[in-house]
Short mmCIF file of C-alpha atoms in Angstrom, two decimals:
data_model
loop_
_atom_site.label_atom_id
_atom_site.label_comp_id
_atom_site.label_asym_id
_atom_site.label_seq_id
_atom_site.Cartn_x
_atom_site.Cartn_y
_atom_site.Cartn_z
CA UNK A 1005 17.52 -138.55 125.02
CA UNK A 1006 14.78 -136.64 123.28
CA UNK A 1007 11.80 -135.50 125.34
CA UNK A 1008 9.70 -132.54 124.33
CA UNK A 1009 11.11 -129.30 125.72
CA UNK A 1010 7.86 -127.35 125.61
CA UNK A 1011 7.22 -125.59 128.93
CA UNK A 1012 3.51 -126.23 128.68
CA UNK A 1013 3.89 -129.93 127.96
CA UNK A 1014 6.50 -130.47 130.63
CA UNK A 1015 4.41 -128.69 133.26
CA UNK A 1016 1.41 -130.78 132.27
CA UNK A 1017 3.42 -133.99 132.48
CA UNK A 1018 4.87 -133.16 135.89
CA UNK A 1019 1.49 -132.00 137.18
CA UNK A 1020 -0.09 -135.30 136.28
CA UNK A 1021 2.82 -137.10 137.88
CA UNK A 1022 2.67 -135.26 141.26
CA UNK A 1023 4.22 -132.20 142.81
CA UNK A 1024 7.53 -131.44 141.09
CA UNK A 1025 10.53 -131.86 143.32
CA UNK A 1026 13.76 -130.30 142.12
CA UNK A 1027 16.95 -132.23 142.75
CA UNK A 1028 18.85 -135.34 141.76
CA UNK A 1029 20.38 -137.97 143.99
CA UNK A 1030 23.54 -139.45 142.63
CA UNK A 1031 25.00 -142.00 145.06
CA UNK A 1032 28.49 -143.38 144.96
CA UNK A 1033 29.32 -145.94 142.33
CA UNK A 1034 32.28 -147.59 144.03
CA UNK A 1035 34.30 -150.38 142.38
CA UNK A 1036 32.18 -152.94 144.20
CA UNK A 1037 28.93 -151.11 143.52
CA UNK A 1038 25.87 -153.04 142.40
CA UNK A 1039 22.21 -152.09 142.13
CA UNK A 1040 20.04 -153.75 144.75
CA UNK A 1041 18.54 -157.00 143.50
CA UNK A 1042 17.56 -158.79 146.68
CA UNK A 1043 16.83 -162.47 146.22
CA UNK A 1044 14.98 -162.22 142.92
CA UNK A 1045 16.38 -163.82 139.81
CA UNK A 1046 16.07 -160.81 137.51
CA UNK A 1047 16.21 -157.10 138.16
CA UNK A 1048 13.03 -155.17 137.35
CA UNK A 1049 13.83 -152.17 135.15
CA UNK A 1050 11.72 -149.17 134.14
CA UNK A 1051 12.71 -146.39 131.72
CA UNK A 1052 11.46 -142.81 131.43
CA UNK A 1053 12.22 -140.94 128.20
CA UNK A 1054 11.78 -142.94 124.99
CA UNK A 1055 13.87 -140.76 122.69
CA UNK A 1056 16.61 -142.19 120.53
CA UNK A 1057 19.17 -142.64 123.32
CA UNK A 1058 16.61 -144.24 125.59
CA UNK A 1059 15.26 -146.78 123.13
CA UNK A 1060 18.66 -147.73 121.69
CA UNK A 1061 21.47 -147.70 124.24
CA UNK A 1062 19.41 -148.09 127.41
CA UNK A 1063 16.53 -149.98 125.80
CA UNK A 1064 17.02 -152.36 122.92
CA UNK A 1065 20.66 -152.96 123.80
CA UNK A 1066 19.75 -154.10 127.31
CA UNK A 1067 17.06 -156.43 125.97
CA UNK A 1068 19.46 -157.89 123.41
CA UNK A 1069 22.45 -158.35 125.69
CA UNK A 1070 21.24 -158.54 129.30
CA UNK A 1071 17.77 -160.10 129.19
CA UNK A 1072 19.03 -163.02 131.29
CA UNK A 1073 19.45 -160.69 134.27
CA UNK A 1074 17.05 -157.81 133.49
CA UNK A 1075 13.31 -157.48 132.82
CA UNK A 1076 11.66 -154.28 131.61
CA UNK A 1077 8.51 -153.74 133.66
CA UNK A 1078 7.54 -150.26 132.41
CA UNK A 1079 8.23 -147.52 129.85
CA UNK A 1080 7.18 -143.90 130.26
CA UNK A 1081 7.10 -140.81 128.04
CA UNK A 1082 5.02 -137.67 127.68
CA UNK A 1083 4.44 -138.56 124.02
CA UNK A 1084 2.13 -141.60 123.62
CA UNK A 1085 3.10 -142.15 119.98
CA UNK A 1086 6.81 -142.10 120.69
CA UNK A 1087 6.13 -144.39 123.63
CA UNK A 1088 4.34 -146.95 121.46
CA UNK A 1089 7.10 -146.97 118.87
CA UNK A 1090 9.71 -147.16 121.62
CA UNK A 1091 8.15 -150.27 123.08
CA UNK A 1092 8.13 -151.96 119.69
CA UNK A 1093 11.70 -150.91 118.92
CA UNK A 1094 13.06 -152.02 122.29
CA UNK A 1095 11.24 -155.33 122.09
CA UNK A 1096 10.04 -155.09 125.67
CA UNK A 1097 6.94 -156.97 126.78
CA UNK A 1098 5.78 -154.49 129.41
CA UNK A 1099 3.11 -151.87 130.05
CA UNK A 1100 3.58 -148.25 128.96
CA UNK A 1101 2.69 -145.06 130.84
CA UNK A 1102 2.38 -141.34 130.19
CA UNK A 1103 2.06 -140.81 133.96
CA UNK A 1104 5.38 -141.32 135.72
CA UNK A 1105 3.96 -141.67 139.22
CA UNK A 1106 1.54 -144.34 138.05
CA UNK A 1107 4.36 -146.33 136.45
CA UNK A 1108 6.44 -146.25 139.60
CA UNK A 1109 3.50 -147.20 141.82
CA UNK A 1110 2.26 -150.05 139.64
CA UNK A 1111 5.56 -151.57 138.53
CA UNK A 1112 7.80 -150.91 141.57
CA UNK A 1113 11.03 -151.30 139.61
CA UNK A 1114 14.37 -152.08 141.22
CA UNK A 1115 16.10 -149.80 138.75
CA UNK A 1116 14.81 -146.67 136.99
CA UNK A 1117 16.69 -145.45 133.90
CA UNK A 1118 16.31 -141.72 133.15
CA UNK A 1119 16.89 -140.53 129.57
CA UNK A 1120 14.69 -137.45 129.40
CA UNK A 1121 15.54 -133.82 128.58
CA UNK A 1122 18.50 -132.80 130.76
CA UNK A 1123 16.58 -130.16 132.71
CA UNK A 1124 14.09 -132.79 133.91
CA UNK A 1125 16.59 -135.41 135.08
CA UNK A 1126 16.43 -134.12 138.64
CA UNK A 1127 12.68 -134.54 139.01
CA UNK A 1128 12.52 -138.11 137.76
CA UNK A 1129 15.59 -139.25 139.64
CA UNK A 1130 14.42 -137.84 142.96
CA UNK A 1131 10.89 -139.20 142.59
CA UNK A 1132 12.24 -142.54 141.45
CA UNK A 1133 14.43 -142.85 144.51
CA UNK A 1134 11.66 -141.69 146.80
CA UNK A 1135 9.56 -144.46 145.30
CA UNK A 1136 12.19 -147.00 146.33
CA UNK A 1137 14.16 -147.56 143.12
CA UNK A 1138 17.85 -147.29 142.41
CA UNK A 1139 18.43 -144.96 139.46
CA UNK A 1140 20.72 -144.82 136.44
CA UNK A 1141 20.76 -141.53 134.57
CA UNK A 1142 22.17 -140.30 131.32
CA UNK A 1143 24.65 -137.44 131.63
CA UNK A 1144 24.58 -134.67 132.66
CA UNK A 1145 23.16 -135.32 136.09
CA UNK A 1146 21.53 -131.87 136.16
CA UNK A 1147 21.79 -128.40 134.62
CA UNK A 1148 22.35 -125.80 137.36
CA UNK A 1149 23.98 -125.40 140.76
CA UNK A 1150 20.70 -125.24 142.69
CA UNK A 1151 19.61 -128.64 141.44
CA UNK A 1152 23.13 -129.90 142.08
CA UNK A 1153 22.96 -128.76 145.71
CA UNK A 1154 19.63 -130.51 146.12
CA UNK A 1155 21.26 -133.64 144.71
CA UNK A 1156 23.89 -133.48 147.43
CA UNK A 1157 21.31 -132.75 150.14
CA UNK A 1158 19.03 -135.56 149.00
CA UNK A 1159 21.91 -138.00 148.84
CA UNK A 1160 22.40 -137.64 152.57
CA UNK A 1161 18.74 -138.49 153.20
CA UNK A 1162 18.31 -141.68 151.17
CA UNK A 1163 19.85 -145.11 150.99
CA UNK A 1164 19.10 -145.59 147.31
CA UNK A 1165 21.78 -145.53 144.64
CA UNK A 1166 22.29 -143.72 141.37
CA UNK A 1167 25.00 -143.93 138.73
CA UNK A 1168 25.70 -141.52 135.88
CA UNK A 1169 26.59 -142.88 132.46
CA UNK A 1170 30.12 -141.59 131.87
CA UNK A 1171 30.95 -143.98 129.03
CA UNK A 1172 33.98 -142.07 127.70
CA UNK A 1173 36.12 -143.19 130.64
CA UNK A 1174 35.83 -146.78 129.47
CA UNK A 1175 37.18 -146.41 125.94
CA UNK A 1176 40.58 -148.11 125.33
CA UNK A 1177 42.07 -144.83 124.08
CA UNK A 1178 41.23 -142.80 127.17
CA UNK A 1179 42.09 -145.73 129.42
CA UNK A 1180 45.60 -145.85 127.95
CA UNK A 1181 46.04 -142.13 128.61
CA UNK A 1182 44.90 -142.65 132.20
CA UNK A 1183 47.40 -145.49 132.62
CA UNK A 1184 50.28 -143.33 131.40
CA UNK A 1185 49.29 -140.47 133.68
CA UNK A 1186 48.77 -142.73 136.70
CA UNK A 1187 52.30 -144.08 136.33
CA UNK A 1188 53.62 -140.53 135.78
CA UNK A 1189 55.23 -141.51 132.52
CA UNK A 1190 56.33 -137.89 131.90
CA UNK A 1191 56.51 -136.88 135.54
CA UNK A 1192 54.13 -134.65 137.44
CA UNK A 1193 51.43 -133.16 135.18
CA UNK A 1194 51.49 -129.36 135.19
CA UNK A 1195 49.11 -128.32 132.41
CA UNK A 1196 46.71 -129.74 129.81
CA UNK A 1197 45.50 -128.57 126.41
CA UNK A 1198 42.19 -130.15 125.35
CA UNK A 1199 40.32 -129.14 122.19
CA UNK A 1200 37.16 -130.82 120.90
CA UNK A 1201 35.80 -130.30 117.39
CA UNK A 1202 32.22 -131.08 116.40
CA UNK A 1203 31.75 -131.19 112.64
CA UNK A 1204 29.04 -129.47 110.65
CA UNK A 1205 26.93 -132.64 110.79
CA UNK A 1206 27.20 -133.53 114.49
CA UNK A 1207 27.59 -130.00 115.83
CA UNK A 1208 24.63 -128.71 113.89
CA UNK A 1209 22.43 -131.52 115.21
CA UNK A 1210 22.50 -130.02 118.71
CA UNK A 1211 21.06 -126.77 117.41
CA UNK A 1212 18.24 -128.56 115.59
CA UNK A 1213 17.12 -130.23 118.80
CA UNK A 1214 16.04 -129.12 122.27
CA UNK A 1215 19.73 -128.87 123.19
CA UNK A 1216 19.84 -125.48 121.44
CA UNK A 1217 17.78 -123.91 124.24
CA UNK A 1218 19.56 -123.45 127.56
CA UNK A 1219 16.39 -123.98 129.60
CA UNK A 1220 16.50 -127.60 128.44
CA UNK A 1221 20.22 -128.41 128.14
CA UNK A 1222 22.06 -125.88 130.27
CA UNK A 1223 24.12 -125.12 127.10
CA UNK A 1224 26.70 -127.43 125.56
CA UNK A 1225 29.09 -126.47 128.36
CA UNK A 1226 26.88 -128.73 130.47
CA UNK A 1227 25.25 -131.18 128.08
CA UNK A 1228 28.21 -132.04 125.85
CA UNK A 1229 31.27 -130.81 127.77
CA UNK A 1230 30.30 -132.71 130.93
CA UNK A 1231 31.90 -135.71 129.17
CA UNK A 1232 35.10 -133.78 128.56
CA UNK A 1233 35.29 -132.19 132.00
CA UNK A 1234 34.78 -135.57 133.65
CA UNK A 1235 37.68 -136.94 131.61
CA UNK A 1236 39.87 -134.03 132.72
CA UNK A 1237 38.98 -134.56 136.39
CA UNK A 1238 39.73 -138.26 136.02
CA UNK A 1239 42.99 -137.72 134.13
CA UNK A 1240 44.31 -135.00 136.46
CA UNK A 1241 43.08 -136.85 139.55
CA UNK A 1242 42.21 -133.62 141.31
CA UNK A 1243 39.19 -131.34 141.50
CA UNK A 1244 38.54 -128.03 139.73
CA UNK A 1245 39.10 -124.92 141.83
CA UNK A 1246 38.41 -121.93 139.56
CA UNK A 1247 37.03 -121.38 136.04
CA UNK A 1248 37.22 -118.50 133.58
CA UNK A 1249 35.53 -118.71 130.19
CA UNK A 1250 34.52 -116.98 126.99
CA UNK A 1251 31.62 -118.01 124.77
CA UNK A 1252 29.51 -116.64 121.94
CA UNK A 1253 26.60 -117.53 119.71
CA UNK A 1254 27.83 -116.15 116.41
CA UNK A 1255 27.12 -118.85 113.83
CA UNK A 1256 23.77 -120.56 114.46
CA UNK A 1257 20.48 -119.05 115.66
CA UNK A 1258 19.84 -115.45 114.66
CA UNK A 1259 23.15 -115.27 112.79
CA UNK A 1260 21.71 -115.92 109.34
CA UNK A 1261 19.75 -113.94 106.80
CA UNK A 1262 17.05 -116.59 106.28
CA UNK A 1263 15.26 -119.26 108.30
CA UNK A 1264 12.39 -121.68 107.95
CA UNK A 1265 9.96 -123.67 110.05
CA UNK A 1266 11.72 -127.02 109.68
CA UNK A 1267 13.92 -128.66 107.05
CA UNK A 1268 11.03 -130.64 105.52
CA UNK A 1269 9.06 -127.52 104.62
CA UNK A 1270 11.85 -124.95 104.32
CA UNK A 1271 11.78 -122.78 101.16
CA UNK A 1272 15.53 -122.18 101.41
CA UNK A 1273 16.85 -125.71 100.91
CA UNK A 1274 18.59 -124.73 97.68
CA UNK A 1275 20.92 -122.31 99.50
CA UNK A 1276 21.18 -123.76 103.02
CA UNK A 1277 24.27 -125.93 103.33
CA UNK A 1278 22.91 -127.33 106.58
CA UNK A 1279 19.73 -128.77 105.05
CA UNK A 1280 19.04 -132.19 106.58
CA UNK A 1281 16.58 -134.64 105.06
CA UNK A 1282 15.07 -136.51 108.00
CA UNK A 1283 12.88 -138.52 105.62
CA UNK A 1284 15.92 -140.62 104.79
CA UNK A 1285 16.02 -142.01 108.33
CA UNK A 1286 13.18 -144.49 108.84
CA UNK A 1287 13.68 -144.72 112.62
CA UNK A 1288 13.59 -140.95 113.09
CA UNK A 1289 10.50 -140.69 110.93
CA UNK A 1290 8.62 -143.26 112.99
CA UNK A 1291 9.93 -142.05 116.35
CA UNK A 1292 9.67 -138.29 115.86
CA UNK A 1293 7.93 -137.09 112.70
CA UNK A 1294 4.97 -139.45 113.01
CA UNK A 1295 4.40 -138.23 116.56
CA UNK A 1296 4.87 -134.47 116.27
CA UNK A 1297 1.14 -133.92 116.64
CA UNK A 1298 1.21 -135.22 120.22
CA UNK A 1299 3.59 -132.65 121.72
CA UNK A 1300 4.88 -130.41 118.94
CA UNK A 1301 8.51 -131.54 119.20
CA UNK A 1302 10.26 -131.08 115.84
CA UNK A 1303 13.38 -133.17 115.31
CA UNK A 1304 14.52 -131.41 112.11
CA UNK A 1305 14.06 -127.90 113.46
CA UNK A 1306 15.71 -124.88 111.88
CA UNK A 1307 19.29 -124.11 112.89
CA UNK A 1308 18.58 -120.41 112.49
CA UNK A 1309 15.49 -120.11 114.71
CA UNK A 1310 15.38 -117.23 117.18
CA UNK A 1311 14.84 -119.50 120.20
CA UNK A 1312 18.44 -120.78 120.09
CA UNK A 1313 20.31 -119.20 123.01
CA UNK A 1314 23.33 -121.42 123.70
CA UNK A 1315 26.95 -120.79 122.73
CA UNK A 1316 28.39 -122.25 119.54
CA UNK A 1317 32.03 -121.50 120.40
CA UNK A 1318 33.49 -121.89 123.88
CA UNK A 1319 36.92 -121.46 125.48
CA UNK A 1320 37.50 -122.38 129.13
CA UNK A 1321 40.45 -121.97 131.49
CA UNK A 1322 40.38 -124.27 134.50
CA UNK A 1323 42.65 -124.17 137.54
CA UNK A 1324 42.71 -127.33 139.63
CA UNK A 1325 43.21 -127.67 143.36
CA UNK A 1326 46.57 -129.37 142.70
CA UNK A 1327 47.66 -126.35 140.60
CA UNK A 1328 47.31 -128.04 137.19
CA UNK A 1329 46.09 -125.58 134.55
CA UNK A 1330 43.80 -126.53 131.64
CA UNK A 1331 42.99 -124.81 128.37
CA UNK A 1332 39.80 -126.26 126.84
CA UNK A 1333 37.77 -125.33 123.79
CA UNK A 1334 34.66 -126.64 122.05
CA UNK A 1335 33.85 -125.80 118.43
CA UNK A 1336 30.47 -126.73 116.90
CA UNK A 1337 31.00 -126.09 113.17
CA UNK A 1338 34.32 -127.68 112.31
CA UNK A 1339 34.90 -129.31 108.88
CA UNK A 1340 35.97 -132.45 110.73
CA UNK A 1341 35.01 -134.30 113.91
CA UNK A 1342 37.75 -135.06 116.39
CA UNK A 1343 39.85 -133.90 119.32
CA UNK A 1344 43.40 -133.16 120.45
CA UNK A 1345 44.82 -133.42 123.95
CA UNK A 1346 48.28 -132.80 125.38
CA UNK A 1347 49.62 -133.30 128.89
CA UNK A 1348 52.70 -131.29 129.87
CA UNK A 1349 54.80 -132.84 132.61
CA UNK A 1350 58.07 -132.07 134.37
CA UNK A 1351 59.84 -134.75 132.35
CA UNK A 1352 58.09 -134.61 128.98
CA UNK A 1353 54.80 -134.41 127.15
CA UNK A 1354 52.02 -136.77 126.07
CA UNK A 1355 50.09 -135.93 122.90
CA UNK A 1356 47.09 -137.75 121.50
CA UNK A 1357 44.33 -137.10 119.00
CA UNK A 1358 41.40 -138.69 117.25
CA UNK A 1359 40.10 -138.27 113.70
CA UNK A 1360 42.30 -135.33 112.76
CA UNK A 1361 42.23 -135.60 108.93
CA UNK A 1362 45.90 -134.99 108.19
CA UNK A 1363 46.85 -137.68 110.73
CA UNK A 1364 44.56 -140.32 109.26
CA UNK A 1365 45.21 -142.66 106.37
CA UNK A 1366 41.62 -142.74 105.24
CA UNK A 1367 39.19 -140.01 104.25
CA UNK A 1368 35.60 -140.64 105.32
CA UNK A 1369 32.36 -138.74 105.13
CA UNK A 1370 31.95 -136.71 108.31
CA UNK A 1371 28.29 -137.71 108.50
CA UNK A 1372 29.23 -141.37 108.17
CA UNK A 1373 31.94 -140.93 110.78
CA UNK A 1374 29.46 -139.61 113.34
CA UNK A 1375 26.96 -142.36 112.58
CA UNK A 1376 29.68 -144.98 113.04
CA UNK A 1377 30.78 -143.52 116.36
CA UNK A 1378 27.23 -143.42 117.71
CA UNK A 1379 26.33 -146.91 116.50
CA UNK A 1380 25.50 -149.35 119.28
CA UNK A 1381 26.69 -152.33 117.25
CA UNK A 1382 30.09 -153.41 118.57
CA UNK A 1383 32.66 -154.83 116.20
CA UNK A 1384 34.39 -157.97 117.40
CA UNK A 1385 37.85 -156.72 116.47
CA UNK A 1386 39.39 -153.29 116.38
CA UNK A 1387 39.27 -151.90 112.86
CA UNK A 1388 42.19 -149.53 113.37
CA UNK A 1389 44.49 -147.97 115.92
CA UNK A 1390 44.59 -144.73 117.85
CA UNK A 1391 47.94 -143.16 118.61
CA UNK A 1392 49.55 -141.70 121.71
CA UNK A 1393 52.86 -139.86 121.37
CA UNK A 1394 55.09 -139.76 124.43
CA UNK A 1395 58.19 -137.53 124.25
CA UNK A 1396 60.82 -137.24 126.98
CA UNK A 1397 62.67 -134.02 127.70
CA UNK A 1398 66.24 -134.32 126.34
CA UNK A 1399 65.28 -137.71 124.89
CA UNK A 1400 63.47 -139.60 122.18
CA UNK A 1401 59.76 -140.18 121.57
CA UNK A 1402 57.59 -143.28 121.80
CA UNK A 1403 54.55 -143.88 119.60
CA UNK A 1404 51.96 -146.08 121.31
CA UNK A 1405 49.21 -147.67 119.20
CA UNK A 1406 45.91 -148.40 120.94
CA UNK A 1407 43.43 -150.78 119.23
CA UNK A 1408 40.21 -148.97 118.43
CA UNK A 1409 36.89 -150.26 117.15
CA UNK A 1410 34.17 -148.08 115.68
CA UNK A 1411 30.82 -148.02 117.44
CA UNK A 1412 29.71 -147.29 120.96
CA UNK A 1413 32.14 -144.43 121.69
CA UNK A 1414 35.24 -146.42 120.88
CA UNK A 1415 34.10 -149.44 122.87
CA UNK A 1416 33.31 -147.47 126.03
CA UNK A 1417 29.56 -148.12 125.89
CA UNK A 1418 29.83 -151.90 126.21
CA UNK A 1419 32.46 -151.73 128.94
CA UNK A 1420 30.30 -149.34 130.96
CA UNK A 1421 27.20 -151.52 130.71
CA UNK A 1422 29.09 -154.72 131.42
CA UNK A 1423 30.49 -153.17 134.58
CA UNK A 1424 27.09 -151.93 135.73
CA UNK A 1425 25.07 -155.05 134.99
CA UNK A 1426 27.46 -158.00 134.73
CA UNK A 1427 30.59 -157.52 136.81
CA UNK A 1428 30.22 -154.57 139.21
CA UNK A 1429 32.61 -156.12 141.74
CA UNK A 1430 35.57 -156.48 139.39
CA UNK A 1431 38.81 -154.66 140.33
CA UNK A 1432 38.92 -151.00 139.35
CA UNK A 1433 42.57 -149.92 139.63
CA UNK A 1434 42.10 -146.81 137.46
CA UNK A 1435 38.85 -145.78 139.19
CA UNK A 1436 36.66 -145.90 136.10
CA UNK A 1437 33.50 -145.96 138.24
CA UNK A 1438 31.94 -142.51 138.66
CA UNK A 1439 30.09 -141.48 141.80
CA UNK A 1440 28.02 -138.50 142.87
CA UNK A 1441 31.00 -136.25 143.50
CA UNK A 1442 32.35 -137.03 140.02
CA UNK A 1443 28.99 -136.22 138.47
CA UNK A 1444 28.78 -132.95 140.39
CA UNK A 1445 32.31 -131.81 139.62
CA UNK A 1446 31.91 -132.38 135.88
CA UNK A 1447 28.78 -130.25 135.59
CA UNK A 1448 30.05 -127.61 138.01
CA UNK A 1449 32.88 -126.77 135.60
CA UNK A 1450 30.31 -126.17 132.86
CA UNK A 1451 28.01 -124.22 135.16
CA UNK A 1452 30.94 -122.12 136.39
CA UNK A 1453 32.03 -121.50 132.79
CA UNK A 1454 28.51 -120.38 131.87
CA UNK A 1455 28.44 -118.00 134.84
CA UNK A 1456 31.91 -116.71 134.02
CA UNK A 1457 30.78 -115.80 130.49
CA UNK A 1458 27.72 -114.04 131.86
CA UNK A 1459 29.54 -112.19 134.67
CA UNK A 1460 32.86 -111.57 132.93
CA UNK A 1461 34.93 -112.84 135.86
CA UNK A 1462 36.50 -116.04 137.19
CA UNK A 1463 34.12 -118.27 139.15
CA UNK A 1464 35.29 -120.46 142.01
CA UNK A 1465 33.72 -123.92 142.23
CA UNK A 1466 33.18 -123.36 145.96
CA UNK A 1467 30.79 -120.48 145.12
CA UNK A 1468 28.27 -122.87 143.61
CA UNK A 1469 27.53 -125.63 146.13
CA UNK A 1470 28.69 -126.89 149.51
CA UNK A 1471 31.38 -128.99 147.81
CA UNK A 1472 34.92 -127.86 148.54
CA UNK A 1473 37.47 -128.87 145.89
CA UNK A 1474 40.01 -131.44 147.04
CA UNK A 1475 43.64 -131.56 145.94
CA UNK A 1476 43.39 -135.33 145.50
CA UNK A 1477 40.19 -136.42 143.76
CA UNK A 1478 38.22 -138.61 146.20
CA UNK A 1479 37.78 -142.18 144.97
CA UNK A 1480 34.11 -143.04 144.42
#
């Protein structure tokens, strides 16, 4: 989702595209939801933001797997070099544009896919919908409560549709947890412990990129944790009521005695354990390094630069409208990549985890582990199992094994895209589909957490927008 975060470049891009409108429209993605196609044989698709997420998951993958029902009619990016490489990589036979308004006017797509810097999602989504297209956006849907409110206001004024890409819901592992909770396997849920660990390879990557500056990402409480908060909302089947949080930047950014311009030219590579050689990645070299001169965006930026102003450790307490309490944490410099979750119920407890070293039979490189998880190549058969432990009060325990395949977020990516493009009307008993209210509630937890850290007090979700938390999560 890389798009240059420079204020000057973004203002120039938006100025050449038309007057900037702030807000995102995210319409309901109900079980029977489908993007408007009319009577035409194929849906016309345009994409804005030709960073790595755009050209892989929402670009080349769609061409490879859905070209019988989709046609790319336009690609857009502020960076003409990245745009040219993106077109070649995706394999799309369509025109390219550095002017968003021009692309929308000339191509008139049925569906616009937005994979730009998080802080710009709102502009492109609103303009896309005003131009008559349905929109699909990468998460998060936006980065602050004001844009979120404009999303809600705009939604009431348009008949166009937008869906947010919450792929984690669709993984077999999380689906099994949802099934157990829906059937109240351990009785009524009362509290949840959820802890996510980013390793020194994956976690550090956020601080190299534009994500390390809150003006672009809204902090990792919004960019990354929106995934986790959406899962919690879905699992608990209620809406967040109040948030209290702590967070600090005490590892990356200014918290180091030396720094450089970028890894390629850094004089401190002999003593920096976080040195990353981007020259070993041919795609990144062609997509980013070869095109730095167009907009100044540096993909292998220094982890210790002064501009970094997001948190690198976060702890959040969430109270839900149905009185469930959650303890959540996000660590960005763990020696391993994984997570742990536990659901406490009246009649027992459900525990699950992923990639905790002492629970795994195999030891793998943490860098290789992250690359495997982010790969868009799906394996035909699950390579291993994930485990869910269910223990009854005054009783025995049950160990449930869930087939798991590496690649595409545990299989969630393919299931999400198949539902959007192939079988949108299939039954959805567990309510995997995420609508506008789901998108809003996930980011509002992160926004409330950020405000709580800044203000040193609990923040009620109702303080932020016109949304009032419901005891029972409304079905999209």
